[in-house]
Short mmCIF file of C-alpha atoms in Angstrom, two decimals:
data_model
loop_
_atom_site.label_atom_id
_atom_site.label_comp_id
_atom_site.label_asym_id
_atom_site.label_seq_id
_atom_site.Cartn_x
_atom_site.Cartn_y
_atom_site.Cartn_z
CA MET S 1 31.09 154.06 174.58
CA ARG S 2 33.02 155.43 171.77
CA GLN S 3 30.39 158.62 169.11
CA VAL S 4 30.81 156.86 165.74
CA ALA S 5 30.68 159.02 162.39
CA ILE S 6 29.26 157.60 159.05
CA THR S 7 32.31 160.13 157.17
CA ASN S 8 31.54 158.50 153.54
CA PHE S 9 29.55 156.68 150.85
CA GLY S 10 30.08 154.75 147.20
CA ASN S 11 27.94 153.05 145.09
CA THR S 12 26.87 151.75 142.20
CA LYS S 13 23.70 151.54 139.87
CA PHE S 14 20.63 149.49 140.20
CA SER S 15 20.10 147.20 137.67
CA ARG S 16 19.71 143.96 135.83
CA ASP S 17 23.66 143.53 135.50
CA ASP S 18 24.59 139.70 135.07
CA LEU S 19 27.53 141.19 137.44
CA THR S 20 29.46 138.72 139.72
CA ILE S 21 29.03 139.71 143.38
CA GLU S 22 32.52 140.32 144.05
CA SER S 23 32.81 142.82 141.14
CA SER S 24 29.10 144.97 142.00
CA LEU S 25 30.68 144.91 145.94
CA LEU S 26 34.30 145.95 144.43
CA SER S 27 32.60 148.59 142.33
CA ALA S 28 31.32 150.11 145.06
CA THR S 29 33.90 149.85 147.08
CA LYS S 30 36.03 152.11 144.38
CA SER S 31 33.19 154.46 144.30
CA LEU S 32 33.65 154.82 148.09
CA PHE S 33 37.40 154.92 148.07
CA ASP S 34 37.51 157.33 144.66
CA GLN S 35 35.00 160.10 146.37
CA THR S 36 37.22 160.26 149.91
CA PRO S 37 40.80 161.68 148.97
CA ASN S 38 42.39 160.74 152.56
CA LEU S 39 41.74 157.34 152.73
CA THR S 40 44.69 154.93 152.27
CA GLN S 41 43.60 150.49 152.69
CA LYS S 42 45.90 150.63 155.76
CA ASP S 43 43.10 152.93 157.36
CA ILE S 44 40.69 150.20 157.53
CA ASP S 45 40.63 147.64 160.25
CA VAL S 46 37.03 146.41 159.72
CA VAL S 47 35.53 144.88 156.48
CA LEU S 48 31.70 143.46 156.62
CA VAL S 49 29.52 142.90 153.55
CA SER S 50 25.74 142.56 153.31
CA THR S 51 24.06 139.84 151.38
CA ASN S 52 22.43 136.80 150.98
CA GLU S 53 24.59 135.24 147.89
CA ASN S 54 25.34 132.05 149.37
CA SER S 55 29.05 132.96 147.91
CA LYS S 56 31.41 132.06 151.35
CA TYR S 57 34.17 133.97 152.56
CA LEU S 58 32.59 137.94 151.31
CA SER S 59 34.42 140.20 152.95
CA ALA S 60 37.96 138.44 152.71
CA ILE S 61 37.44 138.15 149.04
CA LEU S 62 36.40 141.80 148.47
CA SER S 63 39.33 142.78 151.13
CA GLU S 64 42.07 140.73 149.16
CA LEU S 65 40.55 142.37 145.63
CA SER S 66 40.78 146.04 147.39
CA GLY S 67 43.93 145.15 149.16
CA ILE S 68 42.79 145.67 152.96
CA THR S 69 44.12 143.52 155.92
CA PRO S 70 41.46 144.37 158.60
CA LYS S 71 41.92 143.10 161.87
CA ILE S 72 37.87 142.08 161.86
CA SER S 73 36.01 140.36 158.39
CA HIS S 74 32.40 138.81 158.04
CA THR S 75 29.90 138.17 156.61
CA VAL S 76 25.90 139.66 157.58
CA GLU S 77 23.15 137.80 156.50
CA ASN S 78 19.77 138.90 157.56
CA LEU S 79 17.37 138.94 154.55
CA CYS S 80 16.45 142.04 153.85
CA SER S 81 17.91 144.23 156.03
CA SER S 82 21.61 142.62 156.01
CA GLY S 83 22.98 146.16 155.45
CA THR S 84 21.44 148.02 158.90
CA ASN S 85 22.57 144.83 160.34
CA ALA S 86 26.11 145.16 158.69
CA ILE S 87 26.12 149.03 160.61
CA VAL S 88 24.96 147.67 163.38
CA SER S 89 27.92 145.27 163.46
CA ALA S 90 30.10 148.35 162.16
CA TYR S 91 29.03 150.79 164.87
CA SER S 92 29.73 147.97 167.99
CA TYR S 93 32.94 146.95 166.88
CA ILE S 94 34.40 151.07 166.47
CA ALA S 95 31.96 152.36 170.20
CA SER S 96 33.70 148.87 171.83
CA GLY S 97 37.75 150.42 170.53
CA LEU S 98 38.10 146.93 168.77
CA GLY S 99 38.18 148.87 165.64
CA ASN S 100 38.29 152.58 164.36
CA VAL S 101 37.89 152.51 160.68
CA ALA S 102 35.47 150.49 159.44
CA LEU S 103 34.34 149.94 155.69
CA VAL S 104 30.41 148.69 155.22
CA VAL S 105 29.29 147.25 151.62
CA GLY S 106 25.80 145.50 150.79
CA GLY S 107 25.11 144.02 148.04
CA ASP S 108 23.08 141.40 145.45
CA ARG S 109 22.17 140.23 142.81
CA TYR S 110 18.81 140.44 141.07
CA ASP S 111 18.21 136.77 141.08
CA SER S 112 19.75 136.54 145.12
CA PRO S 113 18.59 133.56 147.27
CA GLY S 114 17.73 136.40 149.93
CA GLN S 115 14.36 136.71 148.33
CA ILE S 116 12.43 133.11 149.42
CA LEU S 117 12.79 131.87 153.34
CA GLU S 118 12.61 128.32 152.61
CA TRP S 119 12.64 127.43 156.78
CA ASP S 120 8.62 129.21 157.18
CA LYS S 121 6.79 126.33 156.16
CA SER S 122 3.50 127.97 157.75
CA ARG S 123 3.69 129.91 154.51
CA GLY S 124 2.57 126.38 152.82
CA GLU S 125 3.30 127.17 148.77
CA TYR S 126 3.02 131.00 149.25
CA LYS S 127 6.31 131.89 150.28
CA HIS S 128 7.19 134.47 148.22
CA PRO S 129 7.12 137.58 149.81
CA ILE S 130 4.34 138.97 147.30
CA PHE S 131 1.90 137.17 149.38
CA TRP S 132 3.10 138.11 152.55
CA ALA S 133 2.66 141.95 151.14
CA THR S 134 -0.70 140.45 149.95
CA ILE S 135 -1.88 139.63 153.50
CA PHE S 136 -0.78 142.93 154.33
CA THR S 137 -2.75 144.62 151.71
CA LYS S 138 -5.94 143.42 151.88
CA SER S 139 -6.32 143.59 155.92
CA TYR S 140 -4.87 146.77 155.61
CA LYS S 141 -7.71 148.27 152.96
CA ARG S 142 -10.04 146.93 155.09
CA LYS S 143 -9.49 148.18 158.43
CA TYR S 144 -8.74 151.78 157.53
CA ASN S 145 -11.59 151.82 154.17
CA ILE S 146 -8.95 152.21 151.63
CA SER S 147 -8.78 151.62 147.66
CA ALA S 148 -6.06 150.11 145.38
CA GLU S 149 -5.81 153.22 143.94
CA ASN S 150 -5.65 155.31 146.79
CA LEU S 151 -2.69 152.85 147.82
CA ALA S 152 -1.08 153.33 144.27
CA ILE S 153 0.03 157.35 145.48
CA VAL S 154 3.18 155.46 147.36
CA SER S 155 4.32 153.38 144.24
CA VAL S 156 3.38 156.88 141.97
CA LYS S 157 5.52 159.49 144.35
CA ASN S 158 8.84 157.37 145.00
CA HIS S 159 9.45 156.88 141.41
CA ARG S 160 9.07 159.99 140.80
CA ASN S 161 11.62 160.57 143.88
CA ALA S 162 13.54 157.84 141.85
CA LYS S 163 13.99 159.91 138.22
CA ASP S 164 16.12 162.19 140.38
CA ASN S 165 18.17 159.48 141.73
CA PRO S 166 20.91 158.45 139.29
CA ASN S 167 21.32 155.39 141.59
CA ALA S 168 18.17 153.85 140.68
CA TYR S 169 16.63 150.92 138.60
CA SER S 170 13.83 152.93 137.62
CA ASN S 171 13.93 156.31 135.71
CA LYS S 172 10.43 156.49 134.68
CA THR S 173 7.26 158.38 136.10
CA TYR S 174 4.06 156.54 136.42
CA THR S 175 0.47 157.74 137.13
CA ILE S 176 -1.83 156.15 139.33
CA ASP S 177 -3.61 153.85 136.20
CA ASP S 178 -0.35 152.97 135.23
CA VAL S 179 0.37 151.06 138.41
CA LEU S 180 -4.14 150.28 138.51
CA ASN S 181 -3.50 148.80 135.43
CA SER S 182 0.14 147.25 135.53
CA LYS S 183 0.23 143.17 136.07
CA ASN S 184 -1.99 141.77 138.67
CA LEU S 185 0.25 139.84 140.67
CA THR S 186 -2.88 138.87 143.12
CA GLU S 187 -6.01 140.11 143.56
CA ASP S 188 -4.58 143.14 146.13
CA LEU S 189 -1.24 143.55 144.40
CA ARG S 190 0.06 144.94 141.06
CA VAL S 191 3.03 144.62 139.66
CA LEU S 192 4.28 148.37 140.38
CA ASP S 193 3.22 148.17 144.35
CA CYS S 194 6.29 145.94 144.11
CA SER S 195 10.33 146.97 145.18
CA ARG S 196 12.24 145.26 141.84
CA PRO S 197 15.01 142.35 142.39
CA CYS S 198 18.03 144.74 141.09
CA THR S 199 21.77 143.94 141.65
CA GLY S 200 23.72 146.82 142.74
CA SER S 201 25.33 147.55 146.03
CA SER S 202 26.42 150.20 148.04
CA ALA S 203 29.41 151.50 150.83
CA VAL S 204 29.87 153.10 153.56
CA LEU S 205 32.73 154.29 155.81
CA LEU S 206 32.17 154.54 159.74
CA THR S 207 34.62 155.66 161.93
CA SER S 208 35.78 156.28 166.07
CA GLU S 209 35.77 160.61 166.83
CA ASN S 210 39.37 160.78 166.34
CA PHE S 211 39.18 159.74 162.70
CA ALA S 212 36.24 161.33 161.58
CA LYS S 213 37.48 164.64 160.38
CA LYS S 214 40.51 162.84 158.62
CA PHE S 215 37.55 161.59 155.95
CA SER S 216 34.72 164.65 156.21
CA ASP S 217 34.11 167.68 157.05
CA THR S 218 30.69 166.67 157.52
CA PRO S 219 30.53 163.19 159.86
CA VAL S 220 27.26 162.50 160.49
CA TRP S 221 26.57 160.68 164.09
CA LEU S 222 25.11 157.40 164.34
CA LYS S 223 22.63 158.77 167.93
CA GLY S 224 19.98 156.02 167.89
CA ILE S 225 20.43 152.62 167.01
CA GLY S 226 16.74 150.28 167.32
CA GLN S 227 16.57 146.69 166.02
CA LYS S 228 13.87 143.88 167.38
CA THR S 229 12.66 140.39 166.28
CA LEU S 230 9.32 139.15 167.06
CA SER S 231 9.48 135.93 165.13
CA ALA S 232 10.78 134.52 161.74
CA SER S 233 7.53 132.67 160.92
CA PHE S 234 5.57 135.50 158.89
CA THR S 235 2.51 134.06 160.53
CA LYS S 236 3.15 134.87 163.70
CA ASN S 237 3.13 138.83 163.20
CA PRO S 238 0.87 139.64 166.03
CA THR S 239 -1.29 141.94 163.48
CA PHE S 240 -1.65 142.24 160.01
CA THR S 241 -1.90 146.11 160.18
CA GLN S 242 1.06 148.00 161.31
CA MET S 243 4.75 146.02 161.73
CA ASN S 244 5.23 145.48 165.02
CA SER S 245 8.91 144.93 165.23
CA THR S 246 9.05 148.45 163.51
CA ARG S 247 7.07 150.12 166.63
CA GLU S 248 9.54 148.18 169.45
CA ALA S 249 12.82 148.93 167.61
CA ALA S 250 11.28 152.78 166.83
CA LYS S 251 11.57 152.96 170.90
CA ILE S 252 14.48 151.80 171.39
CA ALA S 253 16.39 154.18 168.84
CA PHE S 254 14.53 156.98 169.94
CA ASP S 255 15.10 156.99 173.50
CA MET S 256 18.47 156.03 173.00
CA SER S 257 18.81 159.58 170.79
CA LYS S 258 16.56 161.88 172.80
CA LEU S 259 14.61 162.62 169.37
CA THR S 260 11.44 162.07 168.28
CA SER S 261 9.69 161.46 165.12
CA ALA S 262 8.50 165.64 165.47
CA ASP S 263 12.61 166.02 164.93
CA VAL S 264 13.32 163.77 161.81
CA ASP S 265 14.09 166.08 158.97
CA VAL S 266 15.15 162.97 156.24
CA ALA S 267 14.00 159.30 155.98
CA GLU S 268 14.58 156.07 154.29
CA ILE S 269 11.96 153.71 154.53
CA HIS S 270 10.91 150.00 153.48
CA ASP S 271 8.23 150.42 151.02
CA ALA S 272 9.45 146.82 149.52
CA PHE S 273 5.57 147.14 148.91
CA SER S 274 3.15 150.28 148.80
CA VAL S 275 1.15 149.44 151.89
CA CYS S 276 5.14 149.23 153.54
CA GLU S 277 4.80 153.05 153.29
CA PRO S 278 1.54 153.97 155.69
CA MET S 279 1.82 151.39 157.41
CA ILE S 280 5.29 152.20 158.61
CA LEU S 281 5.07 155.94 158.65
CA GLU S 282 2.19 155.32 161.77
CA ASP S 283 5.03 152.09 163.24
CA LEU S 284 7.80 155.48 162.98
CA ASN S 285 4.66 158.23 164.64
CA PHE S 286 5.12 160.29 161.68
CA ALA S 287 1.01 159.66 161.09
CA LYS S 288 -1.49 158.12 163.75
CA ASN S 289 -2.75 155.16 162.74
CA GLY S 290 -4.55 154.94 159.58
CA GLU S 291 -3.61 157.88 158.66
CA GLY S 292 -0.52 157.21 157.03
CA LEU S 293 -1.56 157.19 153.60
CA SER S 294 -2.79 160.95 153.25
CA LEU S 295 0.74 161.91 154.45
CA SER S 296 2.40 160.19 151.81
CA LYS S 297 -0.12 162.06 149.07
CA ASN S 298 0.24 165.12 150.85
CA MET S 299 3.99 164.64 150.06
CA TYR S 300 3.41 163.70 146.47
CA ASP S 301 1.29 166.76 146.35
CA THR S 302 3.49 169.27 147.66
CA PHE S 303 6.81 167.53 145.88
CA ASP S 304 7.87 167.27 149.44
CA ARG S 305 10.26 164.78 149.82
CA LYS S 306 11.12 164.39 153.25
CA ILE S 307 10.07 160.71 153.06
CA ASN S 308 12.03 158.28 150.33
CA PRO S 309 13.77 161.24 148.89
CA ARG S 310 15.76 158.72 147.54
CA GLY S 311 12.86 156.76 145.95
CA GLY S 312 12.65 153.73 148.45
CA LEU S 313 12.60 150.46 147.46
CA ILE S 314 10.34 150.62 145.35
CA GLY S 315 11.43 153.12 142.91
CA THR S 316 15.54 152.94 144.32
CA GLY S 317 15.03 148.73 143.62
CA HIS S 318 15.76 145.99 146.23
CA PRO S 319 19.35 144.37 145.89
CA LEU S 320 18.26 143.26 149.31
CA GLY S 321 22.07 143.15 151.33
CA ALA S 322 22.63 147.12 149.22
CA THR S 323 19.08 147.96 150.51
CA GLY S 324 20.12 148.96 154.44
CA VAL S 325 23.26 150.98 153.13
CA SER S 326 21.71 152.54 150.33
CA GLN S 327 18.86 154.01 152.40
CA THR S 328 22.00 155.02 155.13
CA VAL S 329 23.67 156.97 152.18
CA GLU S 330 21.40 158.71 150.61
CA VAL S 331 20.25 160.53 154.65
CA VAL S 332 24.37 160.37 155.37
CA GLN S 333 24.19 162.23 151.23
CA GLN S 334 21.06 164.88 152.67
CA ILE S 335 22.25 165.89 156.20
CA GLN S 336 25.94 166.12 154.24
CA GLY S 337 24.01 168.34 151.79
CA LYS S 338 25.04 166.12 148.81
CA ALA S 339 22.20 164.73 147.58
CA GLU S 340 22.05 167.24 144.42
CA LYS S 341 18.39 167.63 142.89
CA ARG S 342 17.13 165.42 145.94
CA GLN S 343 18.54 167.64 148.44
CA ILE S 344 16.06 168.90 150.97
CA GLU S 345 16.57 172.11 152.86
CA ASN S 346 17.67 172.20 156.22
CA ALA S 347 18.50 168.30 156.49
CA ASN S 348 19.82 167.57 160.74
CA ILE S 349 18.71 164.55 162.03
CA GLY S 350 17.53 162.13 159.48
CA LEU S 351 16.11 158.20 160.13
CA VAL S 352 16.67 154.97 158.29
CA HIS S 353 14.21 152.00 159.20
CA ASN S 354 14.46 148.79 157.16
CA MET S 355 13.35 145.55 157.76
CA SER S 356 13.16 141.63 157.26
CA ALA S 357 11.07 139.08 156.23
CA ALA S 358 7.44 140.81 156.20
CA ALA S 359 8.53 142.99 159.42
CA THR S 360 9.43 140.35 161.73
CA SER S 361 13.42 141.92 162.34
CA SER S 362 12.87 145.76 162.05
CA THR S 363 16.14 147.80 162.48
CA VAL S 364 16.18 151.77 162.89
CA LEU S 365 18.51 153.80 162.76
CA LEU S 366 18.55 158.22 163.83
CA LEU S 367 21.49 160.16 162.16
CA LYS S 368 22.59 163.37 163.10
CA SER S 369 24.39 166.71 161.78
CA MET L 1 7.00 110.13 164.24
CA ASN L 2 7.73 114.45 164.06
CA PHE L 3 5.06 116.86 161.88
CA GLU L 4 6.32 116.14 158.07
CA SER L 5 6.23 112.29 158.41
CA GLU L 6 2.76 112.61 159.56
CA LEU L 7 1.87 115.24 157.16
CA LYS L 8 3.09 113.29 153.86
CA LYS L 9 0.56 110.47 155.02
CA GLY L 10 -2.08 113.49 154.90
CA ASN L 11 -2.33 114.22 158.56
CA PHE L 12 -1.85 117.23 160.60
CA VAL L 13 -0.39 117.33 164.08
CA ILE L 14 0.58 119.59 166.23
CA GLY L 15 3.74 118.97 169.30
CA THR L 16 2.72 119.75 172.74
CA CYS L 17 6.18 119.91 175.36
CA THR L 18 6.31 116.70 177.49
CA ASP L 19 7.47 119.25 180.22
CA CYS L 20 5.24 122.00 180.34
CA ASP L 21 2.50 121.22 178.12
CA ARG L 22 3.11 124.04 175.28
CA VAL L 23 2.11 123.67 172.07
CA VAL L 24 5.42 124.67 169.68
CA TRP L 25 4.52 126.09 166.44
CA PRO L 26 6.20 125.80 164.19
CA PRO L 27 7.18 122.27 163.59
CA SER L 28 10.35 122.08 165.70
CA ASN L 29 11.87 119.27 168.24
CA LEU L 30 12.58 120.61 171.30
CA CYS L 31 9.96 123.50 173.21
CA ASN L 32 10.60 127.05 172.38
CA SER L 33 9.81 127.74 176.60
CA CYS L 34 11.47 125.42 178.73
CA PHE L 35 13.25 122.56 175.57
CA GLY L 36 11.84 119.83 177.02
CA LYS L 37 10.72 117.19 174.15
CA ILE L 38 7.73 117.69 172.25
CA ILE L 39 5.01 114.68 172.20
CA TRP L 40 2.93 114.98 168.75
CA LYS L 41 -0.93 115.28 168.88
CA LYS L 42 -3.95 114.93 165.53
CA ALA L 43 -4.72 119.30 165.47
CA SER L 44 -8.05 119.74 165.36
CA LEU L 45 -9.05 120.73 161.68
CA VAL L 46 -11.42 123.43 162.37
CA GLY L 47 -9.44 126.95 162.64
CA LYS L 48 -10.81 130.76 161.73
CA LEU L 49 -10.35 132.68 158.41
CA ILE L 50 -7.63 135.69 159.41
CA GLU L 51 -7.52 137.05 155.79
CA TYR L 52 -7.93 135.45 152.21
CA SER L 53 -7.20 137.12 148.48
CA LYS L 54 -6.56 135.80 145.17
CA LYS L 55 -4.31 134.35 142.73
CA ASN L 56 -5.39 133.88 138.61
CA ASP L 57 -8.14 131.30 139.70
CA ILE L 58 -7.10 130.44 143.32
CA ASP L 59 -8.27 131.55 146.59
CA PHE L 60 -5.32 131.14 149.47
CA CYS L 61 -5.80 132.17 153.32
CA LEU L 62 -4.51 132.83 156.49
CA ALA L 63 -5.79 130.75 158.78
CA GLU L 64 -5.62 130.34 162.56
CA PHE L 65 -6.09 126.78 164.59
CA GLU L 66 -6.40 125.90 168.07
CA ASN L 67 -3.62 127.36 170.41
CA GLY L 68 -2.28 130.34 167.67
CA VAL L 69 -1.29 128.44 164.76
CA ARG L 70 -1.34 129.47 161.51
CA ILE L 71 -1.17 128.16 158.15
CA MET L 72 -1.76 129.80 154.71
CA GLY L 73 -3.16 127.50 152.06
CA ASP L 74 -5.34 127.28 149.32
CA LEU L 75 -9.10 128.13 149.72
CA ILE L 76 -11.78 126.38 148.53
CA LEU L 77 -14.85 129.65 149.11
CA LYS L 78 -18.64 128.56 149.06
CA ALA L 79 -19.57 132.24 149.04
CA LYS L 80 -18.26 134.69 147.16
CA LYS L 81 -17.25 136.73 150.13
CA PRO L 82 -16.36 135.19 153.19
CA GLU L 83 -16.33 136.83 156.46
CA ILE L 84 -13.10 137.97 158.67
CA GLY L 85 -13.60 135.39 161.45
CA ALA L 86 -15.69 132.34 159.66
CA GLN L 87 -14.87 129.21 160.42
CA VAL L 88 -12.53 127.06 158.21
CA LYS L 89 -12.23 123.27 157.75
CA LEU L 90 -8.28 121.83 156.95
CA GLU L 91 -9.62 119.75 153.94
CA LYS L 92 -6.10 118.24 152.61
CA CYS L 93 -2.61 118.91 153.73
CA GLY L 94 0.52 116.96 152.75
CA ILE L 95 3.58 118.33 150.52
CA THR L 96 4.02 118.99 147.64
CA ASP L 97 7.52 120.17 145.73
CA GLY L 98 9.23 120.12 148.88
CA ASN L 99 6.64 122.88 150.23
CA TYR L 100 3.48 121.67 153.10
CA SER L 101 0.45 122.21 151.76
CA PHE L 102 -3.26 122.84 153.25
CA VAL L 103 -6.45 123.13 151.40
CA MET L 104 -8.81 124.50 153.47
CA SER L 105 -12.75 125.46 153.60
CA ILE L 106 -14.99 127.80 154.32
CA ILE L 107 -17.69 125.95 156.53
#
């Protein structure tokens, strides 16, 4: 297989703006072109759009609006991990030789239909994501004797990180008390424990080895890809205190890259709700079982931005189809030394973790300078 | 007869494969092991509590019934804090506003 790099990126600010999805996707594409001087429309032979919008034929529409006539063009939908799934598809096209330069643009609106998985009827009338998050939270708190106050540090940390991300939905910082006193959605979940639906798009450019240096002096190489789908039904999760699909995806990605969690300098992980961060830290082997929250707390206390430097989903917002792409943009920026106030020193190896539907499926990407 | 037509009548049925005898959940027309045809049998209404919480004044839970069949629904509490693993009974089921609805109680 050919090596594949991510060379350039584009972003929009995440907001509650009432933009059309086409307009949002086009803005991220313009942002990428603005930051890639050598790129012309004729260079791009693959255009993929990741979104949960019901609008049809969006990648062809985006191509037309951008003046691109790609060989391969289609939409990728996989709920909250649509973005990394599109990146994996683009990787496959390039690695196989079907394409050389792929534009991946992910986006969604604040009212995206992807927020509820109607098919999962085993959840009864409890289909909204706050209910699986509540089950995860209650189970994790019970198993490891953790309080709501302990968990609140995730929201406090990630909102603080997002303050230095100009594209984040949130620009506020919060205290533990603010989180605890925010609106109760359920007995175990408060509104500041949750990532927010919003409008936004992000874009990345993937290229084969031969094209990477044309667009960037600092290409970032996709060294490991791991994906696993265990079910579509939340209720079929083997446990509710860890993300089993993440554990399996991580093993595949680490094996492929010949890297370990100890090698990772920076990671964006899918903190859709506060409890997700400690669970994922344990699933990715950054922390032992039950010790993920201590790691989050330690990072907060020491101003360490290694995990979720852009603010995670909680601080940055969660326009579903954009999220995996936005996470990847952050890790690419960190490795290229372009993360400005959020920059982590000597970031050479980065990880992206993106999951869907209560971790019934997960993607893990490993990137290297 | 299928899962939804029975649920509408308030009956909780589980699909079993006519070829390999496996229980198939969530409801489907074909077996997810051998693609065999499904027959529907009345399920046991007694299960165990996996987890629970509360939204406003309504308690809700995740419970597991025979053969690993798990559902979420309203929970009628008899004690303030039930034990995880406690026996639950499916008191009522149906379809409300297009959603399956289940009501369980602690035995």
